[in-house]
mmCIF file of C-alpha atoms in Angstrom:
data_model
loop_
_atom_site.group_PDB
_atom_site.id
_atom_site.type_symbol
_atom_site.label_atom_id
_atom_site.label_comp_id
_atom_site.label_asym_id
_atom_site.label_seq_id
_atom_site.Cartn_x
_atom_site.Cartn_y
_atom_site.Cartn_z
ATOM 1 C CA MET A 1 0.000 0.000 0.000
ATOM 2 C CA SER A 2 2.856 2.367 0.721
ATOM 3 C CA HIS A 3 3.297 3.293 -2.959
ATOM 4 C CA GLU A 4 -0.228 4.769 -3.045
ATOM 5 C CA LEU A 5 -0.620 8.383 -1.985
ATOM 6 C CA ALA A 6 -3.423 9.384 0.357
ATOM 7 C CA LEU A 7 -2.563 13.102 0.122
ATOM 8 C CA GLU A 8 -0.759 15.147 -2.528
ATOM 9 C CA VAL A 9 -0.218 18.818 -1.747
ATOM 10 C CA SER A 10 1.676 21.175 -4.053
ATOM 11 C CA GLN A 11 2.450 24.868 -3.521
ATOM 12 C CA LEU A 12 -0.689 25.249 -1.405
ATOM 13 C CA ARG A 13 -1.411 28.852 -0.423
ATOM 14 C CA VAL A 14 -4.340 30.193 1.569
ATOM 15 C CA VAL A 15 -4.838 33.937 1.952
ATOM 16 C CA ARG A 16 -7.641 35.293 4.125
ATOM 17 C CA GLN A 17 -8.348 39.029 4.447
ATOM 18 C CA HIS A 18 -4.950 39.875 2.915
ATOM 19 C CA ASN A 19 -3.282 37.604 5.488
ATOM 20 C CA GLU A 20 -1.233 34.670 4.150
ATOM 21 C CA ILE A 21 -2.251 31.767 6.410
ATOM 22 C CA LEU A 22 -0.516 28.938 4.474
ATOM 23 C CA LYS A 23 2.678 29.750 2.595
ATOM 24 C CA SER A 24 3.203 27.500 -0.402
ATOM 25 C CA LEU A 25 3.112 24.098 1.325
ATOM 26 C CA SER A 26 4.138 20.958 -0.569
ATOM 27 C CA PHE A 27 4.091 17.389 0.772
ATOM 28 C CA ASP A 28 2.792 13.891 -0.007
ATOM 29 C CA VAL A 29 1.436 11.325 2.446
ATOM 30 C CA ALA A 30 1.600 7.597 1.663
ATOM 31 C CA ALA A 31 -1.523 5.541 2.297
ATOM 32 C CA GLY A 32 -1.605 3.679 5.613
ATOM 33 C CA THR A 33 0.582 6.191 7.493
ATOM 34 C CA LEU A 34 0.148 7.831 10.912
ATOM 35 C CA VAL A 35 1.133 11.457 10.368
ATOM 36 C CA GLY A 36 1.415 14.085 13.073
ATOM 37 C CA LEU A 37 0.673 17.676 12.084
ATOM 38 C CA LEU A 38 2.342 19.647 14.842
ATOM 39 C CA GLY A 39 2.882 23.276 15.638
ATOM 40 C CA PRO A 40 1.852 26.000 18.075
ATOM 41 C CA SER A 41 -1.661 27.437 18.097
ATOM 42 C CA GLY A 42 -2.086 29.803 15.158
ATOM 43 C CA SER A 43 0.458 28.007 12.978
ATOM 44 C CA GLY A 44 -2.126 27.117 10.308
ATOM 45 C CA LYS A 45 -2.905 23.508 11.268
ATOM 46 C CA SER A 46 -6.700 23.875 11.246
ATOM 47 C CA THR A 47 -6.622 25.869 8.000
ATOM 48 C CA LEU A 48 -4.559 23.106 6.356
ATOM 49 C CA MET A 49 -6.963 20.442 7.578
ATOM 50 C CA ARG A 50 -9.970 22.407 6.329
ATOM 51 C CA SER A 51 -8.202 22.814 2.977
ATOM 52 C CA LEU A 52 -7.702 19.046 2.753
ATOM 53 C CA LEU A 53 -11.376 18.512 3.552
ATOM 54 C CA GLY A 54 -12.358 20.860 0.725
ATOM 55 C CA VAL A 55 -14.161 23.378 2.950
ATOM 56 C CA GLN A 56 -11.471 26.077 2.840
ATOM 57 C CA ALA A 57 -11.031 28.240 -0.257
ATOM 58 C CA ILE A 58 -7.521 27.655 -1.673
ATOM 59 C CA THR A 59 -5.804 30.760 -3.060
ATOM 60 C CA SER A 60 -3.315 28.895 -5.254
ATOM 61 C CA GLY A 61 -1.636 25.519 -5.580
ATOM 62 C CA THR A 62 -3.292 22.107 -5.531
ATOM 63 C CA ALA A 63 -4.402 19.504 -3.007
ATOM 64 C CA ARG A 64 -5.583 15.985 -3.745
ATOM 65 C CA ALA A 65 -6.945 13.383 -1.346
ATOM 66 C CA LEU A 66 -7.179 9.698 -2.288
ATOM 67 C CA GLY A 67 -6.387 10.611 -5.895
ATOM 68 C CA GLU A 68 -9.220 13.168 -6.191
ATOM 69 C CA LYS A 69 -9.186 16.950 -6.083
ATOM 70 C CA VAL A 70 -10.139 18.066 -2.545
ATOM 71 C CA GLY A 71 -13.772 19.076 -2.318
ATOM 72 C CA SER A 72 -14.883 16.496 -4.907
ATOM 73 C CA PRO A 73 -18.344 15.082 -4.036
ATOM 74 C CA SER A 74 -16.949 11.554 -4.443
ATOM 75 C CA LEU A 75 -14.694 12.166 -1.423
ATOM 76 C CA ARG A 76 -17.538 12.934 0.946
ATOM 77 C CA ARG A 77 -17.858 9.411 2.311
ATOM 78 C CA ARG A 78 -14.180 8.554 1.952
ATOM 79 C CA LEU A 79 -12.899 11.173 4.394
ATOM 80 C CA GLY A 80 -13.542 11.045 8.122
ATOM 81 C CA TYR A 81 -13.164 14.269 10.109
ATOM 82 C CA MET A 82 -13.054 14.881 13.839
ATOM 83 C CA ALA A 83 -13.332 18.571 14.673
ATOM 84 C CA GLN A 84 -11.691 20.181 17.687
ATOM 85 C CA ASP A 85 -15.100 21.285 18.939
ATOM 86 C CA SER A 86 -17.310 18.291 19.440
ATOM 87 C CA ALA A 87 -20.012 17.953 16.775
ATOM 88 C CA ILE A 88 -22.107 15.418 18.674
ATOM 89 C CA TYR A 89 -25.489 15.830 20.382
ATOM 90 C CA LEU A 90 -25.347 15.930 24.185
ATOM 91 C CA ASP A 91 -29.050 15.100 24.613
ATOM 92 C CA LEU A 92 -28.757 11.815 22.687
ATOM 93 C CA THR A 93 -27.147 8.562 23.780
ATOM 94 C CA VAL A 94 -23.927 7.383 22.200
ATOM 95 C CA ARG A 95 -25.782 4.863 20.043
ATOM 96 C CA GLU A 96 -28.421 7.432 19.029
ATOM 97 C CA ASN A 97 -25.677 9.835 17.908
ATOM 98 C CA LEU A 98 -24.020 7.145 15.824
ATOM 99 C CA THR A 99 -27.356 5.975 14.385
ATOM 100 C CA TYR A 100 -28.254 9.551 13.433
ATOM 101 C CA PHE A 101 -24.943 10.217 11.641
ATOM 102 C CA SER A 102 -24.903 6.802 9.956
ATOM 103 C CA GLY A 103 -28.409 7.571 8.660
ATOM 104 C CA ILE A 104 -27.170 10.820 7.110
ATOM 105 C CA LEU A 105 -24.417 8.849 5.379
ATOM 106 C CA GLY A 106 -26.880 6.172 4.251
ATOM 107 C CA LEU A 107 -25.002 3.424 6.081
ATOM 108 C CA ASP A 108 -26.087 0.053 7.340
ATOM 109 C CA ALA A 109 -26.860 -0.226 11.081
ATOM 110 C CA SER A 110 -24.010 -2.741 11.427
ATOM 111 C CA GLN A 111 -21.612 0.198 11.027
ATOM 112 C CA VAL A 112 -22.779 1.578 14.376
ATOM 113 C CA GLU A 113 -22.010 -1.690 16.143
ATOM 114 C CA HIS A 114 -18.626 -1.905 14.421
ATOM 115 C CA VAL A 115 -17.393 1.541 15.511
ATOM 116 C CA LEU A 116 -18.696 1.000 19.066
ATOM 117 C CA ASP A 117 -16.280 -1.935 19.276
ATOM 118 C CA VAL A 118 -13.350 -0.229 17.534
ATOM 119 C CA VAL A 119 -13.313 2.727 19.942
ATOM 120 C CA ASP A 120 -14.326 0.608 22.954
ATOM 121 C CA LEU A 121 -17.609 2.419 23.648
ATOM 122 C CA ARG A 122 -19.998 -0.516 23.913
ATOM 123 C CA THR A 123 -20.390 -0.143 27.696
ATOM 124 C CA PHE A 124 -21.412 3.513 27.184
ATOM 125 C CA ALA A 125 -23.695 2.888 24.182
ATOM 126 C CA ASN A 126 -26.934 3.689 26.011
ATOM 127 C CA ARG A 127 -25.589 6.568 28.103
ATOM 128 C CA LEU A 128 -26.440 10.182 27.290
ATOM 129 C CA VAL A 129 -23.397 11.967 25.846
ATOM 130 C CA ALA A 130 -24.006 14.781 28.383
ATOM 131 C CA SER A 131 -23.147 12.329 31.181
ATOM 132 C CA LEU A 132 -19.786 11.303 29.671
ATOM 133 C CA SER A 133 -16.320 12.599 30.530
ATOM 134 C CA GLY A 134 -14.284 14.661 28.060
ATOM 135 C CA GLY A 135 -12.267 11.613 27.046
ATOM 136 C CA GLU A 136 -15.376 9.521 26.454
ATOM 137 C CA ARG A 137 -16.907 12.289 24.340
ATOM 138 C CA SER A 138 -13.712 12.402 22.275
ATOM 139 C CA ARG A 139 -14.185 8.706 21.608
ATOM 140 C CA VAL A 140 -17.758 9.332 20.454
ATOM 141 C CA SER A 141 -16.527 12.062 18.059
ATOM 142 C CA LEU A 142 -13.875 9.659 16.755
ATOM 143 C CA ALA A 143 -16.507 6.942 16.308
ATOM 144 C CA VAL A 144 -18.661 9.346 14.252
ATOM 145 C CA ALA A 145 -15.644 10.200 12.065
ATOM 146 C CA MET A 146 -15.016 6.483 11.521
ATOM 147 C CA LEU A 147 -18.514 5.608 10.311
ATOM 148 C CA GLY A 148 -18.318 3.986 6.890
ATOM 149 C CA ALA A 149 -14.651 3.024 7.430
ATOM 150 C CA PRO A 150 -13.193 6.004 5.510
ATOM 151 C CA PRO A 151 -9.668 5.274 4.194
ATOM 152 C CA LEU A 152 -8.491 8.732 5.344
ATOM 153 C CA LEU A 153 -9.116 10.193 8.811
ATOM 154 C CA ILE A 154 -8.336 13.843 9.593
ATOM 155 C CA LEU A 155 -8.365 14.537 13.332
ATOM 156 C CA ASP A 156 -8.064 18.096 14.655
ATOM 157 C CA GLU A 157 -6.409 18.059 18.117
ATOM 158 C CA PRO A 158 -8.358 14.947 19.257
ATOM 159 C CA THR A 159 -6.390 14.593 22.500
ATOM 160 C CA VAL A 160 -6.542 18.215 23.688
ATOM 161 C CA GLY A 161 -7.446 18.514 27.367
ATOM 162 C CA LEU A 162 -7.336 14.775 28.015
ATOM 163 C CA ASP A 163 -5.388 13.124 30.811
ATOM 164 C CA PRO A 164 -2.289 11.062 29.883
ATOM 165 C CA VAL A 165 -4.075 7.692 30.193
ATOM 166 C CA LEU A 166 -6.898 8.707 27.843
ATOM 167 C CA ARG A 167 -4.417 10.224 25.408
ATOM 168 C CA GLN A 168 -2.474 6.953 25.407
ATOM 169 C CA ASP A 169 -5.699 5.004 24.715
ATOM 170 C CA LEU A 170 -6.610 7.223 21.753
ATOM 171 C CA TRP A 171 -3.122 6.968 20.242
ATOM 172 C CA THR A 172 -3.310 3.178 20.591
ATOM 173 C CA THR A 173 -6.592 3.308 18.641
ATOM 174 C CA PHE A 174 -4.997 5.501 15.929
ATOM 175 C CA ALA A 175 -2.068 3.082 15.597
ATOM 176 C CA GLN A 176 -4.453 0.125 15.217
ATOM 177 C CA LEU A 177 -6.438 1.951 12.514
ATOM 178 C CA VAL A 178 -3.210 2.554 10.581
ATOM 179 C CA LYS A 179 -2.238 -1.090 11.004
ATOM 180 C CA ASP A 180 -5.575 -1.950 9.368
ATOM 181 C CA GLY A 181 -4.736 0.283 6.384
ATOM 182 C CA THR A 182 -6.324 3.638 7.278
ATOM 183 C CA THR A 183 -4.323 6.838 6.744
ATOM 184 C CA VAL A 184 -4.542 9.015 9.877
ATOM 185 C CA LEU A 185 -3.538 12.692 10.006
ATOM 186 C CA VAL A 186 -3.578 13.971 13.600
ATOM 187 C CA SER A 187 -2.953 17.569 14.598
ATOM 188 C CA SER A 188 -1.559 18.526 17.982
ATOM 189 C CA HIS A 189 0.272 21.386 19.675
ATOM 190 C CA VAL A 190 1.714 18.957 22.261
ATOM 191 C CA MET A 191 5.184 18.150 21.028
ATOM 192 C CA ASP A 192 5.640 14.952 23.064
ATOM 193 C CA GLU A 193 2.924 13.370 20.902
ATOM 194 C CA ALA A 194 5.407 13.534 18.013
ATOM 195 C CA ALA A 195 7.029 10.296 19.191
ATOM 196 C CA ARG A 196 3.813 8.388 18.500
ATOM 197 C CA CYS A 197 3.775 9.268 14.790
ATOM 198 C CA GLU A 198 5.545 7.624 11.852
ATOM 199 C CA ARG A 199 5.942 10.961 10.129
ATOM 200 C CA LEU A 200 5.887 14.596 11.232
ATOM 201 C CA LEU A 201 4.783 17.757 9.485
ATOM 202 C CA LEU A 202 5.836 20.737 11.611
ATOM 203 C CA LEU A 203 4.102 24.018 10.880
ATOM 204 C CA ARG A 204 4.955 27.472 12.139
ATOM 205 C CA GLU A 205 3.353 30.696 10.917
ATOM 206 C CA GLY A 206 1.996 28.898 7.862
ATOM 207 C CA GLN A 207 5.341 27.447 6.783
ATOM 208 C CA LEU A 208 6.349 23.790 6.710
ATOM 209 C CA LEU A 209 9.518 23.673 8.814
ATOM 210 C CA PHE A 210 10.023 19.921 8.806
ATOM 211 C CA ASP A 211 8.721 16.842 6.997
ATOM 212 C CA ASP A 212 10.331 13.563 8.091
ATOM 213 C CA THR A 213 10.360 10.966 10.878
ATOM 214 C CA PRO A 214 10.484 11.755 14.626
ATOM 215 C CA ALA A 215 13.934 10.132 14.827
ATOM 216 C CA GLN A 216 15.186 12.405 12.039
ATOM 217 C CA LEU A 217 13.898 15.461 13.883
ATOM 218 C CA LEU A 218 15.881 14.593 17.002
ATOM 219 C CA GLU A 219 18.969 13.701 14.971
ATOM 220 C CA ARG A 220 18.858 16.794 12.788
ATOM 221 C CA THR A 221 18.489 19.146 15.737
ATOM 222 C CA GLY A 222 20.751 17.204 18.103
ATOM 223 C CA SER A 223 17.978 17.250 20.704
ATOM 224 C CA GLY A 224 17.041 14.885 23.496
ATOM 225 C CA GLY A 225 13.343 15.787 23.385
ATOM 226 C CA PHE A 226 10.729 17.058 20.957
ATOM 227 C CA ASP A 227 10.016 20.390 22.662
ATOM 228 C CA ASP A 228 13.700 21.248 22.485
ATOM 229 C CA ALA A 229 13.914 19.999 18.884
ATOM 230 C CA PHE A 230 11.089 22.282 17.811
ATOM 231 C CA VAL A 231 12.698 25.307 19.478
ATOM 232 C CA ARG A 232 16.032 24.527 17.784
ATOM 233 C CA LEU A 233 14.278 24.079 14.464
ATOM 234 C CA ILE A 234 12.669 27.489 14.820
ATOM 235 C CA LYS A 235 15.997 29.072 15.676
ATOM 236 C CA GLY A 236 17.540 27.414 12.627
ATOM 237 C CA ALA A 237 19.865 25.136 14.578
ATOM 238 C CA SER A 238 21.025 21.937 12.886
#
């Protein structure tokens, strides 16, 4: 699978209100890869993700997902997206949320049961989302994104505000999805999450500072940790 490309981005620029948010980004992502999109808040991560989903107007350059131009109607069911702000209904149970969204997608009811198992939510299936913890709600959002088994998942800061144990559980789930052939792009501003990825895209002020493996980042910057590596990268140290 590795020879197939899940994402192809070339000279991608996004300008909003005369402000250049993304500055000519170019990168490819092989299918079946766990990619971390890292960078401080305001670096352009969410804008890039929205561009890949086809909901952000692109000023110039190109972006393709799963071989199609982003925004193509045929991609609608092939991309899963988990927003930073939960898009689930608090007054419904977990199963009712999943049933509602699977209905919108025209999916078989078996899909609901499948994602309940994948994200380990079966014991919470009949609980109201309002009664769940932040980590459990994140799992529900992830389950919604996974309905229909999309080959590409785009997750916007899915672990923000979660305790270390819940973060570990989610990353284990991401790794398993990749093992099963899904391409997962995860954004984060927490640099220690870099170690969990196969590949890193580091953004700062709309520029792609680094595109390689976590090991290469530490080696190139001569750093013992990812926070330090990012600081050295910014300062231009090698």
